[in-house]
Amino acid sequence: VARTLLVTRLDTIALLEDEGRPDARRDIRDGWIAIDGPAIRAVGAGAPPADFARADETIDGAGLVAIPGLVNTHHHLFQTLTRAWLPAANCSLFPWLEALYPIWARLDDEAVRLGCLIGMAELMLSGCTTTADHHYIYPERARGGLDAEVEAGREMGIRLHATRGSMSLSKKEGGLPPEAVVEPHDAILAASERAVRAHHDPARFAMCRVGLAPCSPFSVTPELMRDTAGLARRLDVTLHTHLAENAEDVAFSLARYGRRPVDSLDESGWLDARTWLAHGIHFDDGEVARLGRARVGVAHCPSSNMRLGSGIARVQALRAAGAPVGIGVDGSASNDSSNMIAECRQALLLTRVAHGAGALRVEEALRMATVEGAECLGRDDIGRIAPGFAADIALFALDGVEHAGCHDPLAALLLATTTRVHTLIVNGRVRIRGGRFVDFDLDRAIAAHRATARRLVGA
Ligand SMILES: [Zn+2]
C-alpha cells in the first residue's frame, strides 16, 4: 500500500500554469496538496479531501509557499571540489579548462562521490528536486565515476539524470584536453552502453535516467558525435553536449571543420527533441529558428556565462522559436555555487540586462526552471504541481529578515535575497524538514569533502 502524505494550510501554491500565455499565472491561497506514493493525487483550497484525514503523514504548511521542485538542467557535480580555486578564478573558458584539467586528472571514484553528495545537497537546499549531471572525465582512478554519482543520487534521494560524458580529442590531435583525460572512441561507446544498461530507468517517476553526452566540439571528434547519436537512438535515451558557449568555441568549429555549431549538430544526427544543449549562447538567427523547429532544448547557465565572460544567451528568441529553455547552475567550478533559486534570479536579471525589465517575468523564470527544464530532459511527469505528476515540491518560508515587507511570494523568492528551502519533497518522500536533511549528515560530508578538495589541488 502506498504511503499517503498531506500538506495542509499552505499560504500559497504557485501553479505556474500559463494555458499558452507566458504572462499568465495562477496561485492557490490557503491550499493543500494530497500525495499518494510517488504522485500528487489532488490539489485544492480550503478543506482537504476526507479520505486524507488519516494520511500516513501530515505537514502543516501554514506560512509556507509551495512551488514545483526545481529542475537543474546542467551540472558537473564533481567540480564542487575545485570551486573558487585562484589559478582559474579570473579566466575565460579555454584557459579556465586548461588550468583545471590536470587537477581533475587526479580524481578517483570516492572523490567523485563526495563531490556529487555536496553538489546534490546544495541543490536540494535551494529547492531542487531533479538534477541533470554531465560527467565527462574518467581518468585512470575514476573510471567508476558515473556509478559513484548514481550511488550518491540514491543516498540523497534526488531525481537524477546522469549523462555519460566523454572526451576523445586530445591536445596532440588538435583538441583542448591533455592525453590523461581522453578515452578511446570504442571504449567510450562501450562504457556508454554499459552505463545505460546498468542505471537507466525509462519508467514514469523514474529516479535515475542516463543520457549520452560527448563533451564539446573542442574535446570530441565528429565521428564520436555521430556514433553516440546512433547509440542514443538505439537505446532510446537523451543526448546532451556543450555548444556555442563562447566566441572561441565557435571559432574553433569554423577553423577546424569549416562549419557553424548547428550545422555540425545537424550533420552528426543530433538535431531533434532527444537533444538538449548546455549554454547555447552564440547562435545566429537561422540557428535559433532551426533549433526551435527541431525542439532542441537549451540549458541556460547565466552565472557561469557571466563568471567566464562567455556572453548572454538569446533566451527569449529561443523560446519564441519553440525551443524549451531550462536553467542550469553549470559545474561548480564556474559558478561557483549549486543554488537553483539563485540561478533563477540570475536568469531573470541577465535577460533584463540584455533586453529590458519587461523581457522576462518572475513566473517565466520559474517556469523555465520547472516545466521547460522537464521538457529539456524529455519528461512529462515532473515540473508541475498537478494530479498525476510526481510529488516533487519545494516549500519556502518567507518569514526571515530578507523577506520582511515583501508582498508577492513568487516575486519575493526571486527578487529578494535567496533563502534555503524549508521542506523538500521528492517523489513523495520528505527529504528536508525545517531546513535540515531528515537522514543525511551534512556536516560530516562537508568535512570529508573539504579534506578531499585540499588533497586534490595539492594544498
Ligand atoms: Zn558545462
Short mmCIF file of C-alpha atoms and ligand atoms in Angstrom, two decimals:
data_model
loop_
_atom_site.label_atom_id
_atom_site.label_comp_id
_atom_site.label_asym_id
_atom_site.label_seq_id
_atom_site.Cartn_x
_atom_site.Cartn_y
_atom_site.Cartn_z
CA VAL A 1 0.00 0.00 0.00
CA ALA A 2 1.41 3.39 -0.99
CA ARG A 3 2.15 5.92 1.74
CA THR A 4 -0.11 8.96 1.80
CA LEU A 5 1.10 12.46 2.64
CA LEU A 6 -0.98 15.58 3.09
CA VAL A 7 0.37 19.13 3.08
CA THR A 8 -2.27 21.49 4.52
CA ARG A 9 -2.87 25.20 5.15
CA LEU A 10 -0.30 26.36 2.58
CA ASP A 11 -0.18 30.14 2.30
CA THR A 12 0.33 29.92 -1.48
CA ILE A 13 0.68 27.17 -4.07
CA ALA A 14 2.28 28.55 -7.23
CA LEU A 15 0.98 26.52 -10.16
CA LEU A 16 2.92 28.48 -12.83
CA GLU A 17 0.42 27.33 -15.44
CA ASP A 18 0.04 29.59 -18.40
CA GLU A 19 -2.55 27.96 -20.66
CA GLY A 20 -0.49 29.11 -23.61
CA ARG A 21 0.07 32.62 -22.32
CA PRO A 22 3.55 33.24 -20.94
CA ASP A 23 2.34 36.19 -18.86
CA ALA A 24 -0.37 34.24 -17.05
CA ARG A 25 -0.05 32.75 -13.60
CA ARG A 26 -2.36 31.00 -11.17
CA ASP A 27 -1.90 30.70 -7.41
CA ILE A 28 -3.95 28.80 -4.84
CA ARG A 29 -4.28 30.52 -1.44
CA ASP A 30 -4.89 28.52 1.77
CA GLY A 31 -4.19 25.36 -0.22
CA TRP A 32 -3.49 21.67 0.27
CA ILE A 33 -1.65 19.02 -1.71
CA ALA A 34 -2.63 15.34 -1.35
CA ILE A 35 0.13 12.85 -2.21
CA ASP A 36 -0.24 9.14 -2.76
CA GLY A 37 3.04 7.21 -3.05
CA PRO A 38 5.28 8.99 -5.57
CA ALA A 39 2.49 11.06 -7.16
CA ILE A 40 0.27 14.04 -6.50
CA ARG A 41 -3.33 12.87 -6.31
CA ALA A 42 -5.12 16.19 -5.85
CA VAL A 43 -4.51 19.89 -5.19
CA GLY A 44 -7.05 22.37 -3.85
CA ALA A 45 -8.06 25.15 -1.47
CA GLY A 46 -9.82 25.09 1.89
CA ALA A 47 -10.73 21.75 3.48
CA PRO A 48 -8.64 18.80 2.23
CA PRO A 49 -10.36 15.63 0.93
CA ALA A 50 -11.98 13.43 3.60
CA ASP A 51 -10.01 10.31 2.64
CA PHE A 52 -6.77 12.14 3.52
CA ALA A 53 -7.94 12.88 7.10
CA ARG A 54 -5.96 9.81 8.16
CA ALA A 55 -2.96 10.27 5.88
CA ASP A 56 0.22 8.49 6.99
CA GLU A 57 1.86 11.89 7.43
CA THR A 58 0.52 15.45 7.57
CA ILE A 59 2.67 18.55 7.15
CA ASP A 60 1.36 21.86 8.44
CA GLY A 61 2.15 24.28 5.62
CA ALA A 62 0.99 27.43 7.45
CA GLY A 63 3.06 30.40 6.29
CA LEU A 64 4.81 28.39 3.55
CA VAL A 65 4.89 28.89 -0.21
CA ALA A 66 4.86 25.79 -2.44
CA ILE A 67 6.49 25.71 -5.87
CA PRO A 68 7.18 22.73 -8.12
CA GLY A 69 10.58 21.23 -7.27
CA LEU A 70 13.22 22.95 -9.42
CA VAL A 71 14.84 21.07 -12.31
CA ASN A 72 18.53 21.72 -12.85
CA THR A 73 19.40 21.03 -16.50
CA HIS A 74 23.22 21.27 -16.44
CA HIS A 75 25.91 20.50 -13.90
CA HIS A 76 29.31 18.86 -13.43
CA LEU A 77 28.88 17.82 -9.81
CA PHE A 78 32.50 16.69 -9.35
CA GLN A 79 33.58 20.31 -9.81
CA THR A 80 32.39 21.21 -6.30
CA LEU A 81 35.90 20.02 -5.35
CA THR A 82 37.57 22.83 -7.32
CA ARG A 83 35.47 25.88 -6.51
CA ALA A 84 36.99 29.32 -6.18
CA TRP A 85 40.47 27.98 -6.98
CA LEU A 86 42.62 31.03 -7.59
CA PRO A 87 44.57 29.92 -10.72
CA ALA A 88 41.19 29.52 -12.52
CA ALA A 89 39.31 32.33 -10.81
CA ASN A 90 39.82 35.01 -13.45
CA CYS A 91 39.91 33.14 -16.80
CA SER A 92 37.68 32.67 -19.80
CA LEU A 93 36.57 29.17 -20.87
CA PHE A 94 39.67 27.74 -22.63
CA PRO A 95 42.39 28.87 -20.16
CA TRP A 96 39.99 28.02 -17.30
CA LEU A 97 39.71 24.45 -18.61
CA GLU A 98 43.44 24.16 -19.29
CA ALA A 99 44.18 25.19 -15.70
CA LEU A 100 41.73 22.66 -14.29
CA TYR A 101 42.21 19.55 -16.49
CA PRO A 102 45.44 18.48 -14.69
CA ILE A 103 43.73 18.83 -11.31
CA TRP A 104 40.69 16.81 -12.43
CA ALA A 105 43.05 14.15 -13.85
CA ARG A 106 43.82 13.25 -10.21
CA LEU A 107 40.20 12.39 -9.37
CA ASP A 108 39.26 8.97 -8.02
CA ASP A 109 35.84 7.35 -7.61
CA GLU A 110 35.49 8.36 -3.97
CA ALA A 111 36.31 12.00 -4.72
CA VAL A 112 33.63 12.00 -7.42
CA ARG A 113 31.11 10.52 -4.98
CA LEU A 114 31.87 13.19 -2.36
CA GLY A 115 31.73 15.95 -4.97
CA CYS A 116 28.32 14.71 -6.05
CA LEU A 117 26.97 14.44 -2.48
CA ILE A 118 27.88 18.05 -1.74
CA GLY A 119 26.56 19.40 -5.04
CA MET A 120 23.30 17.48 -4.63
CA ALA A 121 22.90 18.64 -1.01
CA GLU A 122 23.38 22.24 -2.03
CA LEU A 123 20.91 21.89 -4.91
CA MET A 124 18.28 20.29 -2.67
CA LEU A 125 18.63 23.01 -0.01
CA SER A 126 17.82 25.51 -2.77
CA GLY A 127 14.55 23.78 -3.75
CA CYS A 128 15.89 21.50 -6.50
CA THR A 129 14.36 18.02 -6.76
CA THR A 130 15.76 16.88 -10.14
CA THR A 131 19.26 17.39 -11.44
CA ALA A 132 20.97 16.55 -14.68
CA ASP A 133 24.69 15.94 -14.46
CA HIS A 134 27.27 15.88 -17.23
CA HIS A 135 30.10 13.65 -16.08
CA TYR A 136 32.72 13.67 -18.83
CA ILE A 137 36.08 12.95 -17.16
CA TYR A 138 37.26 9.39 -16.50
CA PRO A 139 40.95 9.38 -15.52
CA GLU A 140 42.57 6.08 -14.51
CA ARG A 141 41.36 6.07 -10.90
CA ALA A 142 37.90 7.49 -11.60
CA ARG A 143 36.69 5.04 -14.25
CA GLY A 144 33.72 4.30 -11.97
CA GLY A 145 32.75 7.96 -11.66
CA LEU A 146 29.28 7.55 -13.14
CA ASP A 147 28.49 4.62 -10.83
CA ALA A 148 29.71 6.71 -7.86
CA GLU A 149 27.42 9.51 -8.96
CA VAL A 150 24.39 7.25 -9.24
CA GLU A 151 25.16 5.89 -5.76
CA ALA A 152 25.31 9.47 -4.41
CA GLY A 153 21.97 10.28 -6.04
CA ARG A 154 20.38 7.27 -4.39
CA GLU A 155 21.78 8.25 -0.98
CA MET A 156 20.48 11.82 -1.29
CA GLY A 157 17.09 10.86 -2.70
CA ILE A 158 17.33 13.38 -5.55
CA ARG A 159 15.95 12.59 -9.01
CA LEU A 160 18.99 12.19 -11.25
CA HIS A 161 19.63 12.44 -14.97
CA ALA A 162 23.22 11.26 -15.13
CA THR A 163 24.79 11.71 -18.56
CA ARG A 164 27.73 9.58 -19.62
CA GLY A 165 30.06 12.26 -20.95
CA SER A 166 33.24 11.73 -22.91
CA MET A 167 36.35 13.35 -24.36
CA SER A 168 38.24 11.83 -27.30
CA LEU A 169 40.13 14.70 -28.96
CA SER A 170 43.37 15.42 -27.11
CA LYS A 171 45.68 18.39 -27.48
CA LYS A 172 48.04 16.26 -29.58
CA GLU A 173 45.25 15.79 -32.12
CA GLY A 174 44.26 19.45 -32.15
CA GLY A 175 41.75 19.45 -29.27
CA LEU A 176 41.99 21.13 -25.88
CA PRO A 177 42.25 18.41 -23.16
CA PRO A 178 45.54 16.64 -22.31
CA GLU A 179 46.13 12.93 -23.08
CA ALA A 180 45.50 11.93 -19.46
CA VAL A 181 41.79 12.74 -19.57
CA VAL A 182 40.68 11.48 -23.00
CA GLU A 183 39.43 7.97 -23.80
CA PRO A 184 39.49 5.87 -26.99
CA HIS A 185 36.41 6.07 -29.25
CA ASP A 186 35.34 2.43 -28.89
CA ALA A 187 35.88 2.37 -25.13
CA ILE A 188 33.59 5.40 -24.80
CA LEU A 189 30.78 3.78 -26.76
CA ALA A 190 31.09 0.53 -24.80
CA ALA A 191 31.09 2.36 -21.44
CA SER A 192 28.12 4.47 -22.56
CA GLU A 193 26.05 1.41 -23.39
CA ARG A 194 27.08 -0.23 -20.12
CA ALA A 195 26.00 2.87 -18.13
CA VAL A 196 22.57 2.88 -19.78
CA ARG A 197 22.06 -0.83 -19.18
CA ALA A 198 23.17 -0.55 -15.54
CA HIS A 199 21.32 2.60 -14.44
CA HIS A 200 18.70 3.87 -16.91
CA ASP A 201 15.07 3.54 -15.83
CA PRO A 202 12.57 4.56 -18.54
CA ALA A 203 9.51 4.16 -16.25
CA ARG A 204 7.23 7.02 -15.19
CA PHE A 205 8.52 8.66 -11.96
CA ALA A 206 11.98 7.12 -12.55
CA MET A 207 14.54 8.39 -10.05
CA CYS A 208 17.51 7.68 -12.32
CA ARG A 209 17.88 8.06 -16.05
CA VAL A 210 21.03 8.04 -18.15
CA GLY A 211 21.77 10.15 -21.23
CA LEU A 212 24.83 10.28 -23.52
CA ALA A 213 26.98 13.38 -23.61
CA PRO A 214 30.17 13.89 -25.66
CA CYS A 215 31.66 16.97 -24.02
CA SER A 216 32.15 19.74 -26.61
CA PRO A 217 33.33 20.42 -30.20
CA PHE A 218 36.88 21.06 -28.98
CA SER A 219 37.15 17.82 -26.98
CA VAL A 220 35.44 15.15 -29.10
CA THR A 221 35.61 14.08 -32.75
CA PRO A 222 32.66 14.45 -35.18
CA GLU A 223 32.77 10.65 -35.53
CA LEU A 224 32.09 10.27 -31.79
CA MET A 225 29.20 12.74 -32.03
CA ARG A 226 27.68 10.73 -34.90
CA ASP A 227 28.18 7.29 -33.32
CA THR A 228 26.87 8.49 -29.95
CA ALA A 229 23.69 9.79 -31.61
CA GLY A 230 23.19 6.38 -33.22
CA LEU A 231 23.68 4.64 -29.89
CA ALA A 232 21.24 7.01 -28.14
CA ARG A 233 18.58 6.25 -30.76
CA ARG A 234 19.14 2.52 -30.43
CA LEU A 235 18.91 2.64 -26.62
CA ASP A 236 16.19 5.33 -26.67
CA VAL A 237 17.96 7.77 -24.34
CA THR A 238 18.63 11.52 -24.44
CA LEU A 239 21.64 13.40 -25.87
CA HIS A 240 23.45 16.30 -24.24
CA THR A 241 26.52 18.41 -25.09
CA HIS A 242 28.04 21.89 -24.76
CA LEU A 243 27.51 24.11 -27.78
CA ALA A 244 28.30 27.69 -28.83
CA GLU A 245 29.47 28.59 -25.34
CA ASN A 246 31.74 31.45 -26.31
CA ALA A 247 33.29 33.12 -29.35
CA GLU A 248 36.46 30.98 -29.19
CA ASP A 249 34.34 27.82 -29.15
CA VAL A 250 32.53 28.87 -32.35
CA ALA A 251 35.84 29.97 -33.92
CA PHE A 252 37.30 26.52 -33.19
CA SER A 253 34.48 24.80 -35.13
CA LEU A 254 34.80 27.21 -38.04
CA ALA A 255 38.59 26.85 -38.20
CA ARG A 256 38.74 23.06 -37.82
CA TYR A 257 35.57 21.90 -39.57
CA GLY A 258 34.50 24.95 -41.58
CA ARG A 259 31.03 24.74 -40.06
CA ARG A 260 28.86 26.71 -37.65
CA PRO A 261 27.78 24.87 -34.47
CA VAL A 262 24.24 23.96 -35.58
CA ASP A 263 25.45 22.68 -38.98
CA SER A 264 27.82 20.35 -37.10
CA LEU A 265 24.97 19.26 -34.85
CA ASP A 266 22.74 18.52 -37.83
CA GLU A 267 25.47 16.65 -39.67
CA SER A 268 26.01 14.39 -36.62
CA GLY A 269 22.32 13.47 -36.38
CA TRP A 270 21.63 15.48 -33.25
CA LEU A 271 19.04 17.99 -34.45
CA ASP A 272 15.89 16.70 -32.73
CA ALA A 273 13.95 16.76 -29.46
CA ARG A 274 16.13 13.99 -27.98
CA THR A 275 18.88 16.63 -27.60
CA TRP A 276 19.40 19.41 -25.10
CA LEU A 277 22.41 21.73 -25.22
CA ALA A 278 24.36 23.46 -22.47
CA HIS A 279 24.85 27.24 -22.81
CA GLY A 280 23.84 27.79 -26.46
CA ILE A 281 24.92 31.43 -26.45
CA HIS A 282 26.34 32.30 -29.86
CA PHE A 283 23.61 31.19 -32.28
CA ASP A 284 22.68 33.36 -35.26
CA ASP A 285 19.04 33.94 -36.29
CA GLY A 286 18.99 30.99 -38.67
CA GLU A 287 20.39 28.67 -35.99
CA VAL A 288 17.82 29.85 -33.42
CA ALA A 289 15.00 29.10 -35.90
CA ARG A 290 16.38 25.63 -36.71
CA LEU A 291 16.79 24.70 -33.03
CA GLY A 292 13.26 25.90 -32.29
CA ARG A 293 11.75 23.94 -35.19
CA ALA A 294 13.56 20.80 -34.07
CA ARG A 295 12.55 21.44 -30.42
CA VAL A 296 16.13 21.05 -29.25
CA GLY A 297 16.33 22.10 -25.59
CA VAL A 298 18.81 24.60 -24.17
CA ALA A 299 20.17 24.72 -20.62
CA HIS A 300 20.66 28.40 -19.83
CA CYS A 301 23.51 28.85 -17.31
CA PRO A 302 23.60 32.58 -16.50
CA SER A 303 26.07 32.57 -13.56
CA SER A 304 28.65 30.53 -15.44
CA ASN A 305 28.18 32.64 -18.57
CA MET A 306 28.84 35.79 -16.54
CA ARG A 307 31.64 34.26 -14.46
CA LEU A 308 33.60 33.15 -17.56
CA GLY A 309 32.55 36.22 -19.57
CA SER A 310 31.07 33.93 -22.24
CA GLY A 311 28.14 36.09 -23.36
CA ILE A 312 24.36 36.34 -22.96
CA ALA A 313 22.17 33.53 -24.29
CA ARG A 314 19.24 34.52 -26.54
CA VAL A 315 16.74 33.01 -24.13
CA GLN A 316 13.56 34.70 -25.34
CA ALA A 317 14.41 34.27 -29.03
CA LEU A 318 14.99 30.54 -28.50
CA ARG A 319 11.73 30.15 -26.54
CA ALA A 320 9.77 32.13 -29.12
CA ALA A 321 11.20 29.87 -31.84
CA GLY A 322 9.90 26.79 -29.98
CA ALA A 323 12.96 25.55 -28.09
CA PRO A 324 12.36 24.69 -24.42
CA VAL A 325 14.87 26.61 -22.31
CA GLY A 326 15.71 25.25 -18.87
CA ILE A 327 18.01 26.70 -16.24
CA GLY A 328 21.30 25.14 -15.18
CA VAL A 329 23.76 26.04 -12.44
CA ASP A 330 26.59 24.56 -14.58
CA GLY A 331 29.63 22.97 -13.00
CA SER A 332 30.53 24.35 -9.62
CA ALA A 333 33.98 25.43 -10.78
CA SER A 334 32.42 28.12 -12.97
CA ASN A 335 29.55 29.38 -10.83
CA ASP A 336 30.73 28.64 -8.00
CA SER A 337 27.50 27.50 -6.42
CA SER A 338 24.75 24.95 -6.92
CA ASN A 339 21.86 27.13 -5.84
CA MET A 340 18.93 26.75 -8.22
CA ILE A 341 16.73 29.50 -6.82
CA ALA A 342 19.69 31.90 -7.06
CA GLU A 343 20.21 30.73 -10.66
CA CYS A 344 16.58 31.61 -11.48
CA ARG A 345 17.28 35.06 -10.10
CA GLN A 346 20.40 35.36 -12.29
CA ALA A 347 18.42 34.26 -15.36
CA LEU A 348 15.81 36.89 -14.65
CA LEU A 349 18.35 39.67 -14.16
CA LEU A 350 20.66 38.77 -17.05
CA THR A 351 17.86 38.66 -19.63
CA ARG A 352 16.69 42.03 -18.33
CA VAL A 353 20.21 43.47 -18.72
CA ALA A 354 20.12 42.46 -22.36
CA HIS A 355 16.51 43.22 -23.25
CA GLY A 356 14.89 45.42 -20.59
CA ALA A 357 12.82 44.88 -17.46
CA GLY A 358 9.77 43.61 -19.35
CA ALA A 359 11.75 40.90 -21.17
CA LEU A 360 11.33 38.13 -18.60
CA ARG A 361 8.74 37.92 -15.84
CA VAL A 362 9.29 36.35 -12.42
CA GLU A 363 6.90 33.46 -13.11
CA GLU A 364 8.50 32.82 -16.52
CA ALA A 365 11.91 32.35 -14.89
CA LEU A 366 10.32 29.80 -12.55
CA ARG A 367 8.54 28.09 -15.46
CA MET A 368 11.90 27.72 -17.20
CA ALA A 369 13.32 26.13 -14.05
CA THR A 370 10.42 23.65 -13.79
CA VAL A 371 8.18 22.85 -16.78
CA GLU A 372 10.67 23.75 -19.50
CA GLY A 373 13.56 22.09 -17.67
CA ALA A 374 11.48 18.91 -17.54
CA GLU A 375 10.88 19.20 -21.28
CA CYS A 376 14.62 19.57 -21.91
CA LEU A 377 15.13 16.27 -20.07
CA GLY A 378 12.37 14.61 -22.09
CA ARG A 379 9.99 14.22 -19.13
CA ASP A 380 6.25 14.80 -18.86
CA ASP A 381 5.90 13.52 -15.28
CA ILE A 382 7.76 16.23 -13.30
CA GLY A 383 7.84 20.04 -13.04
CA ARG A 384 4.19 20.76 -12.18
CA ILE A 385 2.02 20.69 -9.06
CA ALA A 386 -0.89 18.83 -10.63
CA PRO A 387 -2.67 15.48 -10.24
CA GLY A 388 -0.74 12.63 -11.84
CA PHE A 389 2.63 14.40 -11.67
CA ALA A 390 5.48 13.29 -9.43
CA ALA A 391 5.24 14.70 -5.90
CA ASP A 392 8.36 16.90 -6.23
CA ILE A 393 7.62 20.00 -4.18
CA ALA A 394 9.68 22.75 -2.54
CA LEU A 395 8.22 24.70 0.38
CA PHE A 396 9.77 28.03 1.33
CA ALA A 397 9.22 30.10 4.49
CA LEU A 398 9.34 33.81 3.80
CA ASP A 399 9.45 35.00 7.41
CA GLY A 400 13.12 35.98 7.67
CA VAL A 401 14.65 39.43 7.66
CA GLU A 402 15.43 39.19 3.93
CA HIS A 403 11.72 38.94 3.13
CA ALA A 404 10.34 41.43 5.65
CA GLY A 405 8.00 43.76 3.77
CA CYS A 406 7.79 41.51 0.70
CA HIS A 407 4.26 41.28 -0.69
CA ASP A 408 4.02 38.84 -3.59
CA PRO A 409 5.54 35.46 -2.58
CA LEU A 410 6.92 34.50 -6.01
CA ALA A 411 8.43 37.91 -6.59
CA ALA A 412 9.92 37.67 -3.08
CA LEU A 413 11.57 34.33 -3.91
CA LEU A 414 13.41 35.76 -6.91
CA LEU A 415 13.82 39.48 -6.27
CA ALA A 416 14.88 39.40 -2.62
CA THR A 417 17.94 37.59 -1.22
CA THR A 418 17.51 33.89 -1.84
CA THR A 419 16.77 31.64 1.08
CA ARG A 420 17.13 27.93 1.84
CA VAL A 421 14.16 25.65 1.36
CA HIS A 422 12.05 24.87 4.45
CA THR A 423 10.71 21.47 3.33
CA LEU A 424 11.63 19.41 0.29
CA ILE A 425 9.55 16.51 -1.00
CA VAL A 426 10.97 14.29 -3.75
CA ASN A 427 8.89 11.52 -5.29
CA GLY A 428 6.51 11.70 -2.32
CA ARG A 429 9.29 11.39 0.29
CA VAL A 430 10.21 14.20 2.68
CA ARG A 431 13.99 14.75 2.30
CA ILE A 432 14.38 18.11 4.09
CA ARG A 433 12.29 19.27 7.03
CA GLY A 434 12.74 22.62 8.81
CA GLY A 435 15.78 23.33 6.61
CA ARG A 436 17.61 20.12 7.62
CA PHE A 437 18.05 16.79 5.87
CA VAL A 438 15.98 14.09 7.55
CA ASP A 439 18.64 11.35 7.26
CA PHE A 440 21.87 12.77 5.83
CA ASP A 441 24.77 14.05 7.94
CA LEU A 442 25.68 17.21 6.02
CA ASP A 443 28.41 18.40 8.41
CA ARG A 444 30.24 15.09 8.12
CA ALA A 445 30.02 15.17 4.34
CA ILE A 446 31.36 18.75 4.24
CA ALA A 447 34.36 17.77 6.38
CA ALA A 448 35.22 14.77 4.17
CA HIS A 449 34.71 16.85 1.03
CA ARG A 450 36.95 19.65 2.29
CA ALA A 451 39.81 17.24 3.05
CA THR A 452 39.49 15.63 -0.40
CA ALA A 453 39.29 19.01 -2.16
CA ARG A 454 42.50 20.18 -0.47
CA ARG A 455 44.34 16.99 -1.38
CA LEU A 456 43.16 17.24 -4.98
CA VAL A 457 44.66 20.70 -5.62
CA GLY A 458 47.80 19.74 -3.70
CA ALA A 459 47.27 22.21 -0.87
ZN ZN B 1 29.12 22.68 -18.51
#
